[in-house]
mmCIF file of C-alpha atoms and ligand atoms in Angstrom:
data_model
loop_
_atom_site.group_PDB
_atom_site.id
_atom_site.type_symbol
_atom_site.label_atom_id
_atom_site.label_comp_id
_atom_site.label_asym_id
_atom_site.label_seq_id
_atom_site.Cartn_x
_atom_site.Cartn_y
_atom_site.Cartn_z
ATOM 1 C CA MET A 1 0.000 0.000 0.000
ATOM 2 C CA ARG A 2 1.516 3.311 -1.010
ATOM 3 C CA LYS A 3 2.016 6.077 1.480
ATOM 4 C CA ASN A 4 -0.033 9.284 1.561
ATOM 5 C CA ILE A 5 2.082 12.371 2.096
ATOM 6 C CA VAL A 6 1.202 16.001 2.666
ATOM 7 C CA ALA A 7 4.324 18.157 2.396
ATOM 8 C CA GLY A 8 4.508 21.885 3.077
ATOM 9 C CA ASN A 9 6.931 24.071 1.131
ATOM 10 C CA TRP A 10 7.493 27.278 3.090
ATOM 11 C CA LYS A 11 9.653 28.719 0.278
ATOM 12 C CA MET A 12 11.610 31.864 1.328
ATOM 13 C CA ASN A 13 9.293 32.851 4.166
ATOM 14 C CA LEU A 14 9.511 33.202 7.966
ATOM 15 C CA ASP A 15 12.451 34.284 10.103
ATOM 16 C CA HIS A 16 13.720 31.906 12.755
ATOM 17 C CA ALA A 17 11.259 32.858 15.498
ATOM 18 C CA ALA A 18 8.282 32.851 13.120
ATOM 19 C CA GLY A 19 9.332 29.475 11.718
ATOM 20 C CA LEU A 20 9.518 27.934 15.185
ATOM 21 C CA GLN A 21 6.125 29.346 16.051
ATOM 22 C CA LEU A 22 4.389 28.064 12.923
ATOM 23 C CA PHE A 23 6.005 24.668 13.378
ATOM 24 C CA ALA A 24 4.851 24.449 16.993
ATOM 25 C CA GLU A 25 1.291 25.291 15.899
ATOM 26 C CA ILE A 26 1.352 22.614 13.188
ATOM 27 C CA VAL A 27 2.723 19.920 15.504
ATOM 28 C CA ASN A 28 0.156 20.797 18.111
ATOM 29 C CA LEU A 29 -2.778 20.612 15.726
ATOM 30 C CA VAL A 30 -1.598 17.563 13.837
ATOM 31 C CA LYS A 31 -0.808 15.441 16.883
ATOM 32 C CA VAL A 32 -3.994 13.458 17.078
ATOM 33 C CA ASP A 33 -4.861 13.552 13.408
ATOM 34 C CA VAL A 34 -2.348 11.540 11.430
ATOM 35 C CA ASN A 35 -3.134 7.946 10.471
ATOM 36 C CA GLY A 36 -0.548 5.178 10.163
ATOM 37 C CA ASN A 37 -0.220 5.220 6.394
ATOM 38 C CA GLN A 38 0.311 8.939 6.225
ATOM 39 C CA GLU A 39 3.317 11.182 6.529
ATOM 40 C CA VAL A 40 3.482 14.914 7.081
ATOM 41 C CA VAL A 41 6.583 16.741 5.875
ATOM 42 C CA VAL A 42 7.541 20.358 6.518
ATOM 43 C CA CYS A 43 10.150 21.883 4.184
ATOM 44 C CA PRO A 44 11.351 25.179 5.694
ATOM 45 C CA PRO A 45 14.253 27.382 4.544
ATOM 46 C CA PHE A 46 17.668 25.933 5.417
ATOM 47 C CA ILE A 47 18.090 28.104 8.529
ATOM 48 C CA HIS A 48 15.275 26.232 10.292
ATOM 49 C CA LEU A 49 16.331 22.685 9.464
ATOM 50 C CA SER A 50 18.405 21.863 12.548
ATOM 51 C CA SER A 51 16.001 23.342 15.082
ATOM 52 C CA LEU A 52 12.925 21.754 13.550
ATOM 53 C CA ALA A 53 14.611 18.385 13.062
ATOM 54 C CA GLU A 54 15.666 18.506 16.727
ATOM 55 C CA LEU A 55 12.043 19.174 17.723
ATOM 56 C CA VAL A 56 10.679 16.223 15.740
ATOM 57 C CA LYS A 57 13.060 13.754 17.362
ATOM 58 C CA SER A 58 10.472 13.299 20.061
ATOM 59 C CA ASN A 59 7.513 13.509 17.669
ATOM 60 C CA SER A 60 7.410 11.058 14.828
ATOM 61 C CA THR A 61 4.269 12.414 13.159
ATOM 62 C CA VAL A 62 6.108 15.169 11.264
ATOM 63 C CA SER A 63 9.267 14.871 9.175
ATOM 64 C CA ILE A 64 11.503 17.653 7.955
ATOM 65 C CA GLY A 65 12.753 18.339 4.432
ATOM 66 C CA ALA A 66 14.921 20.869 2.622
ATOM 67 C CA GLN A 67 13.818 22.765 -0.474
ATOM 68 C CA ASN A 68 16.979 22.241 -2.517
ATOM 69 C CA CYS A 69 20.591 21.095 -2.305
ATOM 70 C CA HIS A 70 23.776 21.363 -4.348
ATOM 71 C CA HIS A 71 24.695 18.548 -6.726
ATOM 72 C CA ALA A 72 28.301 18.122 -5.507
ATOM 73 C CA ASP A 73 29.487 16.346 -2.363
ATOM 74 C CA SER A 74 31.323 19.415 -1.024
ATOM 75 C CA GLY A 75 33.738 22.101 -2.177
ATOM 76 C CA ALA A 76 34.160 25.710 -3.241
ATOM 77 C CA TYR A 77 30.511 26.553 -3.897
ATOM 78 C CA THR A 78 29.982 29.667 -1.822
ATOM 79 C CA GLY A 79 26.496 29.970 -0.429
ATOM 80 C CA GLU A 80 25.437 26.418 -1.256
ATOM 81 C CA ILE A 81 24.272 23.559 0.974
ATOM 82 C CA SER A 82 25.118 19.897 0.369
ATOM 83 C CA ALA A 83 22.931 16.838 0.773
ATOM 84 C CA ALA A 84 25.290 15.541 3.476
ATOM 85 C CA MET A 85 24.803 18.775 5.448
ATOM 86 C CA ILE A 86 21.043 18.397 5.181
ATOM 87 C CA LYS A 87 21.280 14.795 6.316
ATOM 88 C CA SER A 88 23.379 15.853 9.308
ATOM 89 C CA THR A 89 20.549 18.073 10.597
ATOM 90 C CA GLY A 90 18.177 15.102 10.893
ATOM 91 C CA ALA A 91 16.065 16.140 7.909
ATOM 92 C CA GLU A 92 14.786 13.282 5.758
ATOM 93 C CA TYR A 93 13.455 14.811 2.531
ATOM 94 C CA VAL A 94 14.689 17.229 -0.139
ATOM 95 C CA ILE A 95 12.520 18.901 -2.777
ATOM 96 C CA ILE A 96 14.294 18.638 -6.123
ATOM 97 C CA GLY A 97 13.325 20.355 -9.373
ATOM 98 C CA HIS A 98 10.704 22.739 -8.036
ATOM 99 C CA SER A 99 9.524 24.898 -10.938
ATOM 100 C CA GLU A 100 10.791 28.031 -9.161
ATOM 101 C CA ARG A 101 14.298 26.495 -9.127
ATOM 102 C CA ARG A 102 13.911 25.562 -12.779
ATOM 103 C CA ALA A 103 12.661 29.036 -13.759
ATOM 104 C CA PHE A 104 14.679 31.406 -11.532
ATOM 105 C CA PHE A 105 17.899 29.408 -11.126
ATOM 106 C CA ALA A 106 18.047 27.796 -14.563
ATOM 107 C CA GLU A 107 18.038 24.263 -13.184
ATOM 108 C CA ASP A 108 17.660 21.814 -16.064
ATOM 109 C CA ASP A 109 17.001 18.093 -16.100
ATOM 110 C CA LEU A 110 20.684 17.187 -16.449
ATOM 111 C CA LEU A 111 21.517 19.101 -13.294
ATOM 112 C CA LEU A 112 18.471 17.660 -11.547
ATOM 113 C CA ALA A 113 19.644 14.143 -12.437
ATOM 114 C CA GLN A 114 22.851 14.870 -10.505
ATOM 115 C CA LYS A 115 20.876 16.304 -7.596
ATOM 116 C CA LEU A 116 18.697 13.182 -7.428
ATOM 117 C CA ASP A 117 21.864 11.061 -7.366
ATOM 118 C CA ILE A 118 23.449 12.966 -4.501
ATOM 119 C CA VAL A 119 20.241 13.088 -2.471
ATOM 120 C CA LEU A 120 19.769 9.326 -2.766
ATOM 121 C CA LYS A 121 23.452 8.697 -2.074
ATOM 122 C CA ASN A 122 23.017 10.493 1.237
ATOM 123 C CA GLY A 123 20.011 8.438 2.238
ATOM 124 C CA LEU A 124 17.507 11.256 1.848
ATOM 125 C CA THR A 125 14.179 11.037 0.029
ATOM 126 C CA PRO A 126 13.807 13.338 -2.976
ATOM 127 C CA ILE A 127 10.435 14.910 -3.650
ATOM 128 C CA PHE A 128 10.996 15.300 -7.373
ATOM 129 C CA CYS A 129 8.795 17.937 -9.048
ATOM 130 C CA ILE A 130 7.669 17.783 -12.655
ATOM 131 C CA GLY A 131 5.047 19.726 -14.559
ATOM 132 C CA GLU A 132 4.244 21.791 -17.595
ATOM 133 C CA THR A 133 3.920 25.538 -18.163
ATOM 134 C CA LEU A 134 0.699 27.146 -19.349
ATOM 135 C CA GLU A 135 2.092 27.507 -22.877
ATOM 136 C CA GLN A 136 2.960 23.828 -22.969
ATOM 137 C CA ARG A 137 -0.503 22.831 -21.735
ATOM 138 C CA ASN A 138 -2.205 25.128 -24.220
ATOM 139 C CA ALA A 139 -0.073 23.660 -26.987
ATOM 140 C CA GLY A 140 -1.135 20.174 -25.870
ATOM 141 C CA THR A 141 2.466 19.081 -25.235
ATOM 142 C CA HIS A 142 2.158 18.520 -21.468
ATOM 143 C CA PHE A 143 2.428 14.736 -21.628
ATOM 144 C CA ASP A 144 5.607 14.982 -23.746
ATOM 145 C CA VAL A 145 7.091 17.560 -21.373
ATOM 146 C CA ILE A 146 6.448 15.378 -18.339
ATOM 147 C CA GLU A 147 7.740 12.247 -20.020
ATOM 148 C CA ASN A 148 10.952 14.090 -20.993
ATOM 149 C CA GLN A 149 11.453 15.409 -17.470
ATOM 150 C CA LEU A 150 11.163 11.862 -16.137
ATOM 151 C CA LYS A 151 13.466 10.415 -18.797
ATOM 152 C CA GLU A 152 16.173 13.042 -18.552
ATOM 153 C CA ALA A 153 16.303 13.599 -14.811
ATOM 154 C CA ALA A 154 15.170 10.342 -13.231
ATOM 155 C CA PHE A 155 15.040 7.302 -15.512
ATOM 156 C CA HIS A 156 18.806 6.780 -15.320
ATOM 157 C CA LEU A 157 18.212 5.537 -11.761
ATOM 158 C CA GLU A 158 18.196 1.825 -11.010
ATOM 159 C CA GLU A 159 14.891 0.380 -9.841
ATOM 160 C CA ASN A 160 16.135 0.029 -6.265
ATOM 161 C CA GLN A 161 17.008 3.751 -6.273
ATOM 162 C CA PHE A 162 13.906 5.026 -8.057
ATOM 163 C CA LYS A 163 11.647 3.254 -5.566
ATOM 164 C CA ASN A 164 12.887 5.723 -2.936
ATOM 165 C CA LEU A 165 11.552 8.748 -4.826
ATOM 166 C CA VAL A 166 8.381 10.682 -4.158
ATOM 167 C CA LEU A 167 7.106 12.442 -7.292
ATOM 168 C CA ALA A 168 5.138 15.678 -7.312
ATOM 169 C CA TYR A 169 3.097 16.694 -10.337
ATOM 170 C CA GLU A 170 3.002 20.473 -10.202
ATOM 171 C CA PRO A 171 1.521 22.223 -13.225
ATOM 172 C CA VAL A 172 3.515 25.460 -13.272
ATOM 173 C CA TRP A 173 0.409 27.477 -14.165
ATOM 174 C CA ALA A 174 -1.234 26.380 -10.895
ATOM 175 C CA ILE A 175 1.611 27.238 -8.517
ATOM 176 C CA GLY A 176 0.889 30.279 -6.391
ATOM 177 C CA THR A 177 -1.692 31.485 -8.923
ATOM 178 C CA GLY A 178 -4.924 30.429 -7.245
ATOM 179 C CA LEU A 179 -5.626 28.327 -10.357
ATOM 180 C CA THR A 180 -5.904 24.629 -9.588
ATOM 181 C CA ALA A 181 -5.851 21.736 -12.009
ATOM 182 C CA THR A 182 -9.261 20.108 -11.982
ATOM 183 C CA PRO A 183 -9.283 16.718 -10.253
ATOM 184 C CA GLU A 184 -9.761 15.151 -13.706
ATOM 185 C CA GLN A 185 -6.793 17.035 -15.217
ATOM 186 C CA ALA A 186 -4.573 16.105 -12.291
ATOM 187 C CA GLN A 187 -5.712 12.457 -12.228
ATOM 188 C CA GLU A 188 -5.075 12.125 -15.962
ATOM 189 C CA VAL A 189 -1.461 13.255 -15.561
ATOM 190 C CA HIS A 190 -0.870 11.203 -12.408
ATOM 191 C CA ALA A 191 -2.116 8.074 -14.190
ATOM 192 C CA PHE A 192 0.159 8.913 -17.121
ATOM 193 C CA ILE A 193 3.176 9.297 -14.811
ATOM 194 C CA ARG A 194 2.394 5.999 -13.111
ATOM 195 C CA SER A 195 2.093 4.220 -16.444
ATOM 196 C CA LYS A 196 5.465 5.598 -17.623
ATOM 197 C CA VAL A 197 7.112 4.490 -14.384
ATOM 198 C CA GLY A 198 5.451 1.092 -14.815
ATOM 199 C CA SER A 199 6.888 0.662 -18.322
ATOM 200 C CA GLN A 200 10.340 1.867 -17.287
ATOM 201 C CA TYR A 201 10.593 -0.212 -14.110
ATOM 202 C CA SER A 202 7.740 -2.455 -13.014
ATOM 203 C CA ILE A 203 4.021 -2.339 -12.335
ATOM 204 C CA GLN A 204 4.746 -3.141 -8.699
ATOM 205 C CA LEU A 205 7.068 -0.146 -8.311
ATOM 206 C CA ALA A 206 4.582 2.127 -10.119
ATOM 207 C CA ASN A 207 1.752 0.998 -7.842
ATOM 208 C CA ASP A 208 3.840 1.620 -4.721
ATOM 209 C CA LEU A 209 5.036 5.072 -5.841
ATOM 210 C CA THR A 210 3.677 8.100 -3.997
ATOM 211 C CA ILE A 211 2.727 10.857 -6.467
ATOM 212 C CA LEU A 212 1.722 14.199 -4.970
ATOM 213 C CA TYR A 213 -0.259 16.989 -6.589
ATOM 214 C CA GLY A 214 0.917 20.574 -6.138
ATOM 215 C CA GLY A 215 -0.627 23.839 -7.297
ATOM 216 C CA SER A 216 -2.894 26.083 -5.233
ATOM 217 C CA CYS A 217 -4.097 23.183 -3.128
ATOM 218 C CA ASN A 218 -6.189 24.366 -0.161
ATOM 219 C CA PRO A 219 -8.630 22.991 2.427
ATOM 220 C CA LYS A 220 -11.530 23.468 0.001
ATOM 221 C CA ASN A 221 -10.154 21.571 -2.982
ATOM 222 C CA ALA A 222 -7.861 19.015 -1.294
ATOM 223 C CA ALA A 223 -10.511 16.345 -0.653
ATOM 224 C CA GLU A 224 -11.572 16.143 -4.281
ATOM 225 C CA LEU A 225 -7.986 16.116 -5.530
ATOM 226 C CA PHE A 226 -6.756 13.541 -3.009
ATOM 227 C CA GLY A 227 -9.846 11.446 -3.701
ATOM 228 C CA GLN A 228 -8.531 10.649 -7.193
ATOM 229 C CA GLU A 229 -7.175 7.157 -7.658
ATOM 230 C CA ASP A 230 -3.607 8.152 -8.511
ATOM 231 C CA ILE A 231 -3.202 11.198 -6.270
ATOM 232 C CA ASP A 232 -1.492 10.271 -3.013
ATOM 233 C CA GLY A 233 -1.337 13.645 -1.307
ATOM 234 C CA GLY A 234 -0.038 17.121 -1.959
ATOM 235 C CA LEU A 235 2.904 19.466 -2.054
ATOM 236 C CA ILE A 236 1.487 22.604 -0.513
ATOM 237 C CA GLY A 237 2.943 26.104 -0.871
ATOM 238 C CA GLY A 238 0.871 29.079 0.300
ATOM 239 C CA ALA A 239 -1.563 27.090 2.433
ATOM 240 C CA SER A 240 1.304 25.475 4.383
ATOM 241 C CA LEU A 241 2.094 28.863 5.932
ATOM 242 C CA LYS A 242 -1.199 28.789 7.854
ATOM 243 C CA ALA A 243 -1.211 26.037 10.462
ATOM 244 C CA ARG A 244 -4.985 25.527 10.425
ATOM 245 C CA ASP A 245 -5.189 25.336 6.620
ATOM 246 C CA PHE A 246 -2.229 22.989 6.397
ATOM 247 C CA VAL A 247 -3.628 20.679 9.042
ATOM 248 C CA ASP A 248 -7.099 20.750 7.457
ATOM 249 C CA ILE A 249 -5.452 19.532 4.239
ATOM 250 C CA ILE A 250 -3.635 16.793 6.176
ATOM 251 C CA LYS A 251 -6.928 15.749 7.797
ATOM 252 C CA VAL A 252 -8.482 15.023 4.411
ATOM 253 C CA PHE A 253 -7.023 11.527 4.732
ATOM 254 C CA ASN A 254 -8.804 10.956 8.036
ATOM 255 C CA SER A 255 -12.263 12.079 7.024
HETATM 256 C C1 LIG B 1 4.532 24.817 -4.466
HETATM 257 O O1 LIG B 1 5.259 25.790 -4.326
HETATM 258 O O2 LIG B 1 5.032 23.682 -4.591
HETATM 259 C C2 LIG B 1 3.089 25.036 -4.507
HETATM 260 C C3 LIG B 1 2.323 24.032 -4.824
HETATM 261 O O3 LIG B 1 2.660 26.299 -4.185
HETATM 262 P P1 LIG B 1 1.129 26.755 -3.976
HETATM 263 O O4 LIG B 1 0.456 25.711 -3.146
HETATM 264 O O5 LIG B 1 1.218 28.082 -3.295
HETATM 265 O O6 LIG B 1 0.536 26.837 -5.357
#
């Protein structure tokens, strides 16, 4: 049975005190709500990783993730953070290939392939983001775009590596825009992703793979989205900055 995950991406928000406060609110609200097959992940800016990971040591209902990492082991890369450093904080996940990294930091699939390698090598779980732009969807090329992203960044992995990935389908036109893919649009792409993974690796691996939806997910639309057969949870941006909204999204799996 594949795992349901709700992951919050705080992006570049919240100073240290505000981050600790939001995290405390989330942990408090989520405590009694998470079922056994579900995981909650909070991905704060790097500065919060150690403190939050320390806090979750005594609370296994929430895991911590980073939003990015460098593709090299270590070295003269001023301002960068390595996967090994992230691992050393106690964090367990790393978001790789978020569309904001692709768009604003020119991260392409070849670079992302290296990032997936280093994240897996360090025993962390990548949340690997794929998705099309509005132009690509309007041109009807979204399936090709997604298939290429998978092929170029992830399909070099061996089956026993790929099985450790979490995928996130995030249509770029839905991120932070208030526009959400309809449940049917999202389900169609999730099923497509699962079928491609099935052909590349095995049906078993595809069936066990957690595929999240991301893009203006909120407490009002989460139930319908997560109710789709191939949608196993969400990667949540804006709504993860409000404890009540984030936890209401998490609770969709308990209702
Ligand atoms: C995201 O940044 O991954 C995201 C899905 O953002 P939002 O929920 O704000 O659209």
